[in-house]
Amino acid sequence: MEFDFTRLSKQEKYKLLVSFVVPRPIALVTSRCRDGINNAAPISFFNVFSDEPPLLILGIQHKPDGTPKDTTRNIQATGEFVVNMVDESIARQMIVSSIDFPPEVDELDASDLTCADSSQVIPGRILEAPVAFECRLERSVEYPSRSIIFGEVVNMHVQDQYIDAERLHVRSPAYCPISRMHADTYTSTRDQFQLPRVSYEEWLSSRERRLNHA
């Protein structure tokens, strides 16, 4: 089956993309408006794209009327935000934060999440999150229906049980963030397996052994 994306509707393209590009990590983004009100919103059009510079990228869709969402407006106005990763322990609070609250409502308070001070940016981080990345706006690329936001990571918080601080290795399977599949379906990363990368020489040797035993 083949789909010509130049002929599909916006909804059809969205449905196909988010149903097959899975699982997608969830950024529970905290920001703050100029009036000091906290905002929290989950974004699944999200990933890490560079280590030098350290860049996280968000794709935030506009509201149905075409105006930017609170998260986009806050980031563009203040130049700062925090990406909080989501695990099973805060999954239900994440869903609450996705409600279309009025701008004056503090989603962290409504979601029963604790706002902790960040170290280098003004927006707070979520204390209960396993990992939080403090970011400064590097650039924002504008499209008619969404903003693609580049954030440079300036600081990172990790709960102690998830990291070997000496080697900077994640402690798997202790760290189990959840990911978005499609619609209301999510998945856990508890089912993990090892798949070591091999060198070209190792691959060539293995291939020769297989051919010799064929």
Short mmCIF file of C-alpha atoms in Angstrom, two decimals:
data_model
loop_
_atom_site.label_atom_id
_atom_site.label_comp_id
_atom_site.label_asym_id
_atom_site.label_seq_id
_atom_site.Cartn_x
_atom_site.Cartn_y
_atom_site.Cartn_z
CA MET A 1 0.00 0.00 0.00
CA GLU A 2 1.27 3.46 -0.90
CA PHE A 3 0.29 6.94 0.28
CA ASP A 4 1.00 10.12 -1.66
CA PHE A 5 1.54 12.72 1.08
CA THR A 6 1.16 15.54 -1.43
CA ARG A 7 -2.50 14.51 -1.81
CA LEU A 8 -3.40 13.68 1.79
CA SER A 9 -5.26 15.91 4.22
CA LYS A 10 -3.57 17.25 7.33
CA GLN A 11 -5.44 14.75 9.52
CA GLU A 12 -4.54 11.82 7.27
CA LYS A 13 -0.84 12.73 7.33
CA TYR A 14 -0.93 13.15 11.10
CA LYS A 15 -2.62 9.80 11.61
CA LEU A 16 -0.13 7.91 9.46
CA LEU A 17 2.95 9.62 10.90
CA VAL A 18 2.10 9.26 14.59
CA SER A 19 0.83 5.70 14.16
CA PHE A 20 4.04 4.38 12.61
CA VAL A 21 6.83 6.60 13.93
CA VAL A 22 6.69 5.01 17.36
CA PRO A 23 7.43 4.92 20.19
CA ARG A 24 8.00 8.63 20.72
CA PRO A 25 9.48 9.95 23.99
CA ILE A 26 7.39 12.45 25.91
CA ALA A 27 8.66 15.87 26.89
CA LEU A 28 6.61 17.28 29.75
CA VAL A 29 7.63 20.88 29.10
CA THR A 30 7.49 23.46 31.86
CA SER A 31 7.58 27.15 31.01
CA ARG A 32 6.59 30.40 32.66
CA CYS A 33 4.72 33.36 31.25
CA ARG A 34 5.85 36.94 31.86
CA ASP A 35 3.22 37.20 34.61
CA GLY A 36 4.93 34.39 36.52
CA ILE A 37 2.29 31.69 35.95
CA ASN A 38 3.67 28.17 35.48
CA ASN A 39 2.68 26.11 32.47
CA ALA A 40 3.18 22.40 31.85
CA ALA A 41 2.34 20.54 28.64
CA PRO A 42 3.28 17.11 27.25
CA ILE A 43 4.85 17.08 23.78
CA SER A 44 5.44 13.82 21.87
CA PHE A 45 6.89 15.46 18.76
CA PHE A 46 10.20 15.55 20.60
CA ASN A 47 13.70 14.12 20.62
CA VAL A 48 17.41 14.85 21.07
CA PHE A 49 19.14 15.91 17.86
CA SER A 50 22.68 16.90 18.78
CA ASP A 51 25.25 16.59 21.55
CA GLU A 52 27.48 19.48 20.46
CA PRO A 53 25.69 21.76 20.77
CA PRO A 54 23.35 19.78 23.06
CA LEU A 55 19.98 20.28 21.35
CA LEU A 56 16.49 19.05 22.15
CA ILE A 57 13.79 19.80 19.58
CA LEU A 58 10.05 20.23 20.12
CA GLY A 59 7.35 20.32 17.47
CA ILE A 60 4.42 22.20 18.99
CA GLN A 61 1.20 22.40 17.01
CA HIS A 62 -0.83 25.62 17.12
CA LYS A 63 -4.38 25.81 18.43
CA PRO A 64 -7.24 25.06 16.02
CA ASP A 65 -7.69 28.80 15.44
CA GLY A 66 -4.06 29.07 14.32
CA THR A 67 -2.71 30.90 17.37
CA PRO A 68 0.33 29.53 19.26
CA LYS A 69 -0.25 27.46 22.38
CA ASP A 70 0.76 28.79 25.80
CA THR A 71 3.98 26.72 25.80
CA THR A 72 5.09 28.21 22.48
CA ARG A 73 4.23 31.76 23.52
CA ASN A 74 6.03 31.39 26.84
CA ILE A 75 9.19 29.94 25.30
CA GLN A 76 9.35 32.59 22.60
CA ALA A 77 8.68 35.37 25.10
CA THR A 78 11.15 34.30 27.80
CA GLY A 79 13.66 32.19 25.84
CA GLU A 80 13.70 29.44 28.48
CA PHE A 81 11.98 26.15 29.29
CA VAL A 82 12.54 22.77 30.96
CA VAL A 83 12.02 19.34 29.42
CA ASN A 84 10.92 16.87 32.09
CA MET A 85 10.96 13.20 31.10
CA VAL A 86 7.93 11.08 32.01
CA ASP A 87 7.96 7.66 33.64
CA GLU A 88 5.12 5.51 34.97
CA SER A 89 5.14 7.27 38.34
CA ILE A 90 3.91 10.57 36.83
CA ALA A 91 2.03 9.25 33.78
CA ARG A 92 -1.43 10.15 35.10
CA GLN A 93 -0.30 13.63 36.15
CA MET A 94 1.09 14.08 32.63
CA ILE A 95 -2.33 13.33 31.17
CA VAL A 96 -3.96 15.88 33.47
CA SER A 97 -1.49 18.52 32.32
CA SER A 98 -2.61 17.93 28.72
CA ILE A 99 -6.08 19.35 29.49
CA ASP A 100 -6.79 22.65 27.71
CA PHE A 101 -6.75 24.76 30.85
CA PRO A 102 -7.23 28.54 30.59
CA PRO A 103 -3.91 30.47 30.49
CA GLU A 104 -4.29 31.62 34.09
CA VAL A 105 -4.37 28.04 35.45
CA ASP A 106 -1.12 26.56 36.78
CA GLU A 107 -1.01 23.06 35.24
CA LEU A 108 1.57 21.87 37.77
CA ASP A 109 -0.75 22.71 40.63
CA ALA A 110 -3.74 21.18 38.82
CA SER A 111 -1.73 18.01 38.15
CA ASP A 112 -0.48 17.65 41.74
CA LEU A 113 3.11 17.98 40.58
CA THR A 114 5.77 19.83 42.56
CA CYS A 115 7.55 22.78 41.00
CA ALA A 116 11.22 22.91 42.08
CA ASP A 117 13.66 25.70 41.32
CA SER A 118 15.87 25.25 38.29
CA SER A 119 19.56 26.11 38.46
CA GLN A 120 20.13 28.20 35.33
CA VAL A 121 16.70 29.09 33.95
CA ILE A 122 13.65 30.78 35.48
CA PRO A 123 10.97 28.14 34.66
CA GLY A 124 10.83 25.50 37.36
CA ARG A 125 11.41 21.79 36.89
CA ILE A 126 9.15 18.99 38.04
CA LEU A 127 10.53 17.49 41.23
CA GLU A 128 8.90 14.10 40.63
CA ALA A 129 10.33 13.72 37.11
CA PRO A 130 13.16 11.19 36.77
CA VAL A 131 15.14 13.58 34.56
CA ALA A 132 14.85 17.29 33.77
CA PHE A 133 16.75 19.28 31.13
CA GLU A 134 17.00 23.04 31.56
CA CYS A 135 17.00 24.65 28.13
CA ARG A 136 17.47 28.03 26.50
CA LEU A 137 15.81 28.82 23.20
CA GLU A 138 18.35 28.43 20.41
CA ARG A 139 15.93 29.19 17.58
CA SER A 140 12.32 28.72 16.52
CA VAL A 141 11.29 27.76 12.99
CA GLU A 142 7.76 28.84 12.15
CA TYR A 143 5.24 27.01 9.98
CA PRO A 144 1.56 27.89 9.42
CA SER A 145 0.33 25.22 11.85
CA ARG A 146 3.23 24.73 14.27
CA SER A 147 6.54 25.90 15.68
CA ILE A 148 9.71 23.79 15.66
CA ILE A 149 11.63 24.84 18.76
CA PHE A 150 15.34 24.19 19.24
CA GLY A 151 16.44 24.21 22.87
CA GLU A 152 20.06 24.16 24.00
CA VAL A 153 20.51 22.15 27.20
CA VAL A 154 22.35 24.18 29.85
CA ASN A 155 21.74 22.00 32.90
CA MET A 156 20.42 18.54 33.76
CA HIS A 157 18.86 17.01 36.87
CA VAL A 158 18.73 13.23 37.34
CA GLN A 159 17.35 11.36 40.32
CA ASP A 160 20.25 9.46 41.89
CA GLN A 161 18.78 5.98 41.41
CA TYR A 162 18.81 6.35 37.62
CA ILE A 163 22.48 7.11 36.99
CA ASP A 164 25.97 5.81 37.70
CA ALA A 165 27.54 9.21 38.37
CA GLU A 166 31.13 8.03 37.91
CA ARG A 167 30.64 6.50 34.47
CA LEU A 168 27.66 8.70 33.43
CA HIS A 169 25.76 5.53 32.56
CA VAL A 170 22.01 5.17 32.94
CA ARG A 171 20.98 2.44 35.34
CA SER A 172 18.84 0.16 33.20
CA PRO A 173 16.24 -1.12 33.74
CA ALA A 174 15.72 1.25 36.68
CA TYR A 175 15.09 4.18 34.33
CA CYS A 176 11.91 3.30 32.42
CA PRO A 177 10.37 6.32 30.72
CA ILE A 178 7.06 5.83 28.95
CA SER A 179 6.55 6.64 25.28
CA ARG A 180 3.62 7.61 23.09
CA MET A 181 2.35 5.13 20.53
CA HIS A 182 -0.85 6.46 18.94
CA ALA A 183 -4.15 7.93 20.16
CA ASP A 184 -4.39 7.06 23.88
CA THR A 185 -1.87 4.22 23.72
CA TYR A 186 1.46 4.40 25.54
CA THR A 187 4.25 1.91 26.12
CA SER A 188 6.83 1.27 28.82
CA THR A 189 10.53 0.63 28.23
CA ARG A 190 10.70 -2.18 30.78
CA ASP A 191 11.16 -4.87 28.10
CA GLN A 192 14.78 -4.12 27.17
CA PHE A 193 17.40 -6.22 25.44
CA GLN A 194 21.06 -5.93 24.45
CA LEU A 195 22.09 -5.64 20.81
CA PRO A 196 25.80 -4.78 20.68
CA ARG A 197 27.18 -2.97 17.65
CA VAL A 198 30.00 -4.81 15.88
CA SER A 199 32.95 -3.47 13.91
CA TYR A 200 33.35 -4.01 10.17
CA GLU A 201 36.11 -6.54 10.86
CA GLU A 202 33.85 -8.51 13.22
CA TRP A 203 31.01 -8.46 10.70
CA LEU A 204 33.33 -9.62 7.90
CA SER A 205 34.69 -12.46 10.02
CA SER A 206 31.19 -13.56 10.98
CA ARG A 207 30.05 -13.42 7.36
CA GLU A 208 32.98 -15.55 6.24
CA ARG A 209 32.19 -18.14 8.93
CA ARG A 210 28.56 -18.30 7.77
CA LEU A 211 29.60 -18.74 4.16
CA ASN A 212 32.07 -21.48 5.07
CA HIS A 213 29.36 -23.39 6.92
CA ALA A 214 26.71 -22.92 4.24
#
